[in-house]
CSV table of C-alpha atoms in Angstrom, one decimal:
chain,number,residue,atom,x,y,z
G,280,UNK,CA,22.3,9.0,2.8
G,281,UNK,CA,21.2,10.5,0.0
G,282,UNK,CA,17.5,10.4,-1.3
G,283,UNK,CA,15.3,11.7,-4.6
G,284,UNK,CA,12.0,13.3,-5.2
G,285,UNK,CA,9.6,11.2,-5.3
G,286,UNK,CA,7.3,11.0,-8.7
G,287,UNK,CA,4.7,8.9,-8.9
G,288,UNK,CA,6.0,8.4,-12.9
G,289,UNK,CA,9.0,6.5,-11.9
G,290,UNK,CA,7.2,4.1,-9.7
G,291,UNK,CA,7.7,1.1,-12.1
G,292,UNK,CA,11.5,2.0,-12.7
G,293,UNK,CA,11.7,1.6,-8.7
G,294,UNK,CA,10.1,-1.4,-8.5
G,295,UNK,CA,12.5,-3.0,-10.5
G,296,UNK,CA,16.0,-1.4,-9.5
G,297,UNK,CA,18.0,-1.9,-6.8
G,298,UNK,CA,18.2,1.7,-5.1
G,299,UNK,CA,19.2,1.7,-1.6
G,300,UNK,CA,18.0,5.8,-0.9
G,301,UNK,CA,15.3,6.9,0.3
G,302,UNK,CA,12.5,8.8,-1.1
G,303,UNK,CA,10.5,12.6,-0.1
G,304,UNK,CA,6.9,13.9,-1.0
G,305,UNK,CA,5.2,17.0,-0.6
G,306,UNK,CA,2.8,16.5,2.1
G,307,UNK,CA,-0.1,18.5,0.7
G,308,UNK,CA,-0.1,15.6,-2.4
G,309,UNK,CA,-1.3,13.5,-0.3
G,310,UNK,CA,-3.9,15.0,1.9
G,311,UNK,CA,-6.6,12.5,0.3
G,312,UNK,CA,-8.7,9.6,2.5
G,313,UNK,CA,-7.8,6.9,0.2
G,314,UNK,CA,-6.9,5.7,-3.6
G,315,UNK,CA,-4.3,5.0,-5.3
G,316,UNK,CA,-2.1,7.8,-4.4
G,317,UNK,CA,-2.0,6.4,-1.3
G,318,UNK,CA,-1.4,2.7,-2.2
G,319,UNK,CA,1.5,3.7,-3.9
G,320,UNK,CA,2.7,5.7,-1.2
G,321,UNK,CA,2.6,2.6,1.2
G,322,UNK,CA,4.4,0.7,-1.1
G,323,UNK,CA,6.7,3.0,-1.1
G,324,UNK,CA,7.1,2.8,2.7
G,325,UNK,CA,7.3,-0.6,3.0
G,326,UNK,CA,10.4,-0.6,1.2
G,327,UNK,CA,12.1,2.7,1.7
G,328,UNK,CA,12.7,5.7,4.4
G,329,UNK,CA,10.4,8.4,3.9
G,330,UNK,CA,10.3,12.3,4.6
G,331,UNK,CA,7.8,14.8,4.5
G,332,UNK,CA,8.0,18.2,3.1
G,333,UNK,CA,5.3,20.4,3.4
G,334,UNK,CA,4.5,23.3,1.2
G,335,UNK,CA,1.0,24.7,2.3
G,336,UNK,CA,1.3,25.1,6.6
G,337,UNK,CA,1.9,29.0,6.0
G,338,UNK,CA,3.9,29.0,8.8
G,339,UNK,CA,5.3,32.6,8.7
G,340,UNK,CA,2.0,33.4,8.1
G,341,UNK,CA,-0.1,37.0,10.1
G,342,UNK,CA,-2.6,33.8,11.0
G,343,UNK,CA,-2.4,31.6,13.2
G,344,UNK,CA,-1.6,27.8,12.0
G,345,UNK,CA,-4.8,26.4,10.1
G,346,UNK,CA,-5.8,23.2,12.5
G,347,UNK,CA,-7.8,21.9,9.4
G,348,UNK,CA,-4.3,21.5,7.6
G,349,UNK,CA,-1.9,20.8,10.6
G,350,UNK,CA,-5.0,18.1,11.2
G,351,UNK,CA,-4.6,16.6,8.0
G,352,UNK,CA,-0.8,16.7,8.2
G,353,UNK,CA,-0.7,14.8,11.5
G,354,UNK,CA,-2.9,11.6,10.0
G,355,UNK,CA,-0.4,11.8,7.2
G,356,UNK,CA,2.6,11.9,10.1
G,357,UNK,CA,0.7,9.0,12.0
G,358,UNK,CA,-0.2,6.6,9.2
G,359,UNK,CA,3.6,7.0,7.1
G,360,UNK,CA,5.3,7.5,10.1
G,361,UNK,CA,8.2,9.3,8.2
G,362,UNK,CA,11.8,9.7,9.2
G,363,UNK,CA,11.7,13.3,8.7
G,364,UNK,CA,9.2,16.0,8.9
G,365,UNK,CA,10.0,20.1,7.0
G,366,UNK,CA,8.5,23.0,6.0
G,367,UNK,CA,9.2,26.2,4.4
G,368,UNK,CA,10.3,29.7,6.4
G,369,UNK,CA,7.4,31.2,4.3
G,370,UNK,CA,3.6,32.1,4.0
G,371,UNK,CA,1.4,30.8,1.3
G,372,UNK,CA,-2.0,31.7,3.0
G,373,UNK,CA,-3.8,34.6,4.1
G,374,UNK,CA,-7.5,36.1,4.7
G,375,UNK,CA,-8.8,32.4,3.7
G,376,UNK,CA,-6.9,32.5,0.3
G,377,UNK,CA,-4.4,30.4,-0.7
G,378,UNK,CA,-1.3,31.6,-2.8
G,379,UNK,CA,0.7,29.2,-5.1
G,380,UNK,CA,3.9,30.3,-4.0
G,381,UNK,CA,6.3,30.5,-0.9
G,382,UNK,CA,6.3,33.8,0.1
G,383,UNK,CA,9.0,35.7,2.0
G,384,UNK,CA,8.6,37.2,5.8
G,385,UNK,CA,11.1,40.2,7.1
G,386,UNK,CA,13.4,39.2,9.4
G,387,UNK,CA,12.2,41.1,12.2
G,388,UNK,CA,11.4,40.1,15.9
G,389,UNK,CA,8.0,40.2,15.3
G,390,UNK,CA,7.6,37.8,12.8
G,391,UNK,CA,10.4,35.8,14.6
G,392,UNK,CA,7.7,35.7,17.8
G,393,UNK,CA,5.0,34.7,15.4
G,394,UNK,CA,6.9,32.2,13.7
G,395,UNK,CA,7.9,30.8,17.1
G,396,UNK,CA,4.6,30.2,18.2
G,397,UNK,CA,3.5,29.1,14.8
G,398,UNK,CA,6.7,26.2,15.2
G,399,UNK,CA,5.8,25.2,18.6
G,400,UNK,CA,2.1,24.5,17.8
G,401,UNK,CA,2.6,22.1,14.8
G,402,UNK,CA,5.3,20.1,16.6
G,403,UNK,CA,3.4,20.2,19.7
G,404,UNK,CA,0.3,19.3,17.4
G,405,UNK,CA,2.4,16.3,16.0
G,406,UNK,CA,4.9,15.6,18.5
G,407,UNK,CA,7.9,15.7,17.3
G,408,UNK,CA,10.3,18.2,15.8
G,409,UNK,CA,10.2,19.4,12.5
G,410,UNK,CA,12.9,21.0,9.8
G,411,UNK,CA,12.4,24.8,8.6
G,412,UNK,CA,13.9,25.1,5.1
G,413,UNK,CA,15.7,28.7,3.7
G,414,UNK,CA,13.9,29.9,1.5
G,415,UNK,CA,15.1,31.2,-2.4
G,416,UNK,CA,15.5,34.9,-2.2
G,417,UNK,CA,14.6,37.5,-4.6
G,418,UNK,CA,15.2,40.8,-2.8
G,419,UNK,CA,15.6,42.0,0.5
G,420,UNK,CA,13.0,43.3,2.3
G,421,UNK,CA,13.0,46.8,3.7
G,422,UNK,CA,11.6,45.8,7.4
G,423,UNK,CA,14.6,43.1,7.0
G,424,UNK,CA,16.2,43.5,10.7
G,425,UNK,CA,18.7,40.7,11.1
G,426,UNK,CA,20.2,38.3,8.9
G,427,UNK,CA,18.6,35.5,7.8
G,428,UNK,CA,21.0,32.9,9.7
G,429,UNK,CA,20.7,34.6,12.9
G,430,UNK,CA,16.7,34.3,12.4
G,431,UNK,CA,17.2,30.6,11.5
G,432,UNK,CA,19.2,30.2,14.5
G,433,UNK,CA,17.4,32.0,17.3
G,434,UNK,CA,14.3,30.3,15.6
G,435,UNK,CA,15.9,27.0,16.6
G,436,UNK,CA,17.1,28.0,19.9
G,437,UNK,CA,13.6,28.6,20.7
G,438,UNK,CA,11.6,25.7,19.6
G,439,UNK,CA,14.3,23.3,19.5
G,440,UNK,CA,13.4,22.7,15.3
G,441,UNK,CA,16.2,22.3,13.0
G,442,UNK,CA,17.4,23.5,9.9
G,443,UNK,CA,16.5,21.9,6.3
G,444,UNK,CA,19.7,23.6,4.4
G,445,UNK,CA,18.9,24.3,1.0
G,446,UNK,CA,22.2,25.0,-0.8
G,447,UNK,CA,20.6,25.5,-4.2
G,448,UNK,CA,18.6,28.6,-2.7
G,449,UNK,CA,21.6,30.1,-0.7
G,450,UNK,CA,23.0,30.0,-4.1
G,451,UNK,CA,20.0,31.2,-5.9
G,452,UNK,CA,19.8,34.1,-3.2
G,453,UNK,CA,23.7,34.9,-3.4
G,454,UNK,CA,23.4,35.6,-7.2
G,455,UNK,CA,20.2,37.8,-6.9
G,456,UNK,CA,21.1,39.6,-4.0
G,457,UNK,CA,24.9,39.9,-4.1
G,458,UNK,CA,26.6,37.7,-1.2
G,459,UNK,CA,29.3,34.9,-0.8
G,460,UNK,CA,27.4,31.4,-0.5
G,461,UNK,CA,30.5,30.2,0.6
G,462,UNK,CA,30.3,32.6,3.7
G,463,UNK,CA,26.8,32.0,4.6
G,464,UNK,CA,26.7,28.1,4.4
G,465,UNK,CA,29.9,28.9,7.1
G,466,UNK,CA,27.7,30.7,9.3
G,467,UNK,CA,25.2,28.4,9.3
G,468,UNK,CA,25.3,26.1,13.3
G,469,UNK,CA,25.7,22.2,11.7
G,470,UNK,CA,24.7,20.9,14.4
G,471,UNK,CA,21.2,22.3,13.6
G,472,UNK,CA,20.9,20.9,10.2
G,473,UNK,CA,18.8,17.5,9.8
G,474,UNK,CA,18.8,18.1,6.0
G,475,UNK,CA,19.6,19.2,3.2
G,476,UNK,CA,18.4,19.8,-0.3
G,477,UNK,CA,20.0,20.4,-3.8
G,478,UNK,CA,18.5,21.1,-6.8
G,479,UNK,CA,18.8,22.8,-10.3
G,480,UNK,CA,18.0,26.4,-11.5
G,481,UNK,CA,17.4,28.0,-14.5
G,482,UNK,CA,18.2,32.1,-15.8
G,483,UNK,CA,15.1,34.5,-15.5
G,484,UNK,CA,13.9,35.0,-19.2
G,485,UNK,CA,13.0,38.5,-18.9
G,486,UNK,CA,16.0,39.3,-16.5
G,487,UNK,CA,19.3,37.7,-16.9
G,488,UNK,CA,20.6,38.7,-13.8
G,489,UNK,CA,17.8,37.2,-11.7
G,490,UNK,CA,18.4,33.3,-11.0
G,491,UNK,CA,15.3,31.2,-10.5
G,492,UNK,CA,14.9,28.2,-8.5
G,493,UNK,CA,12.4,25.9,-10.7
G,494,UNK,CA,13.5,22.8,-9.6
G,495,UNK,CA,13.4,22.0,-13.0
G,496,UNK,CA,17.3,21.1,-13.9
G,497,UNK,CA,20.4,19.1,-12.6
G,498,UNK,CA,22.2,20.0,-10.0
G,499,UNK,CA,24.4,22.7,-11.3
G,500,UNK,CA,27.9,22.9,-10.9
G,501,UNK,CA,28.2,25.7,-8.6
G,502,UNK,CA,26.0,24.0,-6.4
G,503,UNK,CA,27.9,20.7,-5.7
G,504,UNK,CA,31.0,22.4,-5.3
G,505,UNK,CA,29.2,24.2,-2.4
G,506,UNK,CA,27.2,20.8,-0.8
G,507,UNK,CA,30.6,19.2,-0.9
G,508,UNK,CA,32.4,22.0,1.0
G,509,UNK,CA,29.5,22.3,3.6
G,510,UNK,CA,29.2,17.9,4.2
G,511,UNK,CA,33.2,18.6,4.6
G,512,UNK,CA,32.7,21.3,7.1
G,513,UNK,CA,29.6,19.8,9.5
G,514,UNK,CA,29.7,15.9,8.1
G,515,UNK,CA,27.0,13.7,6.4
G,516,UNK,CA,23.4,14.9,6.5
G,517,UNK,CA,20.4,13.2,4.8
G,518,UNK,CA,21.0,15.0,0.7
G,519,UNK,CA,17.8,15.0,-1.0
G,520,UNK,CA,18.0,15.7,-4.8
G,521,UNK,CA,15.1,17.8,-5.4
G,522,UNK,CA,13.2,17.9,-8.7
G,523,UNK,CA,9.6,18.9,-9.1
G,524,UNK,CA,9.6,20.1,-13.1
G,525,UNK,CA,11.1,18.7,-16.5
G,526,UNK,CA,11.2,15.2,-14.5
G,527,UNK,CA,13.6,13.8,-16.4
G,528,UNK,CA,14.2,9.7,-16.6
G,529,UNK,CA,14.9,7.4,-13.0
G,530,UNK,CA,18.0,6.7,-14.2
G,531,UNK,CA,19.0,10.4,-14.3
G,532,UNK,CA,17.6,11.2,-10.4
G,533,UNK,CA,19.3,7.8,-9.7
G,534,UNK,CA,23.0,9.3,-10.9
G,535,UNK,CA,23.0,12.2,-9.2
G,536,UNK,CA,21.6,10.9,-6.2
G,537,UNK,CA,25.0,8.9,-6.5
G,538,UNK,CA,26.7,11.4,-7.2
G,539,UNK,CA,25.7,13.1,-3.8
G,540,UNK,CA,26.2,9.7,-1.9
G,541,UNK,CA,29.9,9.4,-3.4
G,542,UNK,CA,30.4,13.4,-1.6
G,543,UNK,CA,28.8,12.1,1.3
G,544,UNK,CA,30.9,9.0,2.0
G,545,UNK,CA,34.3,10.9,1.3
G,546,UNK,CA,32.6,12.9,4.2
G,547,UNK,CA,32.2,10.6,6.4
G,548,UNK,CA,35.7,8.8,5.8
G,549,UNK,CA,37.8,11.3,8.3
G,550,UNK,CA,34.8,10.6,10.7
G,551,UNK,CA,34.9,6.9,10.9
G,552,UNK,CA,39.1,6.6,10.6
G,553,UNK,CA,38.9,9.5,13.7
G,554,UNK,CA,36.4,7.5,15.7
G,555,UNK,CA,38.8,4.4,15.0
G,556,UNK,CA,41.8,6.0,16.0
G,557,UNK,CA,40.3,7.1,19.5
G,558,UNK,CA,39.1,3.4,20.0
């Protein structure tokens, strides 16, 4: 099924329409003990499947997990109950400071170990599994030892997580760093992905070879031609159009999120008339 951003903005557009998706928040928006964030995020549940996407758990972080955070993230698990829980393969924290960004980790096996136990404590923490999304990438790093889908994968292997696959950032990250999507979305294990996300891009100002994922556009062409190759390859995941800048009008969110639940049902059609035929 496919789902959109949720912004608090097009609350009264929802009320009113007759969407049948679900919806996702950042987690750390909502780290509050009460008001009327959080009224409006109820309502929200009562009527709609939620996710959670976390930005701020620093998981690839040199430190261990914060338990003030993955404390506040549990209550948030416990009270929404959402159908899906992800974070980012990234670091945002460090020495007590927080950075505004998602910073990148090399793919080593130490920071595979790390990340491991970093993993295994927030689902053990919250008992249940969680999503790791791919990250956007700008460069490789020089301490890089294996390729990002084989971290991914072992990552998995070990703490039983799954993949959030972000097509927009493999596609972001193919332009800036010189690789087929096409190939990598291949490599990628589908039965470790419990999501996916798509979203727009914009050209670096000062550097027109440098793509950047703001989050801040529609889906670009590119892109869907690469989400519907991939649903075609490993079948219907949960598609969440992502969009946290330049929020445009429901009604916009609302046709692409059609738009990605047309791809998904052409999908699923050679699934249900195979299941049919063995029956």
């Amino acid at each position: 099924m496919a789902g959109v951003s949720f912004k608090p903005q097009h609350a009264a557009a929802i009320d009113g329409d007759m969407y049948r998706g679900w919806f996702e928040v950042h987690a750390e928006n909502y780290f509050v003990d009460g008001g009327p964030r959080l009224r409006q995020l109820e309502s929200l549940r009562q009527n709609y499947p939620l996710s959670l996407h976390g930005v701020g758990l620093s998981l690839a972080g040199a430190e261990p997990v914060d338990q003030a955070h993955l404390h506040a993230l549990r209550r948030l698990v416990e009270r929404f109950e959402p159908v899906l829980v992800s974070e980012h393969l990234a670091w945002t924290t460090h020495g007590g400071r927080y950075l505004a960004d998602l910073l990148p980790v090399p793919l080593d096996a130490e920071n595979l170990s790390h990340l491991v136990d970093s993993v295994d404590a927030t689902q053990e923490s919250l008992g249940r599994t969680i999503l790791i999304e791919n990250p956007a990438r700008y460069m490789s790093l020089p301490h890089d030892q294996m390729p990002e889908i084989a971290f991914l994968t072992e990552l998995a292997r070990r703490t039983g997580c799954g993949l959030l696959l972000d097509i927009n950032n493999v596609y972001v990250g193919s332009r800036n760093l010189g690789f087929d999507p096409a190939t990598f979305l291949d490599g990628i294990p589908g039965e470790l992905v419990g999501e996916i996300h798509i979203a727009g891009h914009v050209v670096d100002a000062l550097d027109p070879s440098l793509l950047i994922d703001n989050h801040g556009a529609s889906v670009a062409d590119p892109v869907w031609a690469l989400f519907e190759r991939t649903v075609a390859r490993i079948g219907p995941r949960a598609t969440l159009i992502e969009r946290d800048n330049d929020i445009p009008p429901w009604a916009a969110l609302q046709a692409e999120a059609h738009q990605a639940q047309s791809i998904l049902d052409a999908a699923a059609r050679p699934i249900a008339q195979a299941r049919a035929v063995e029956r």
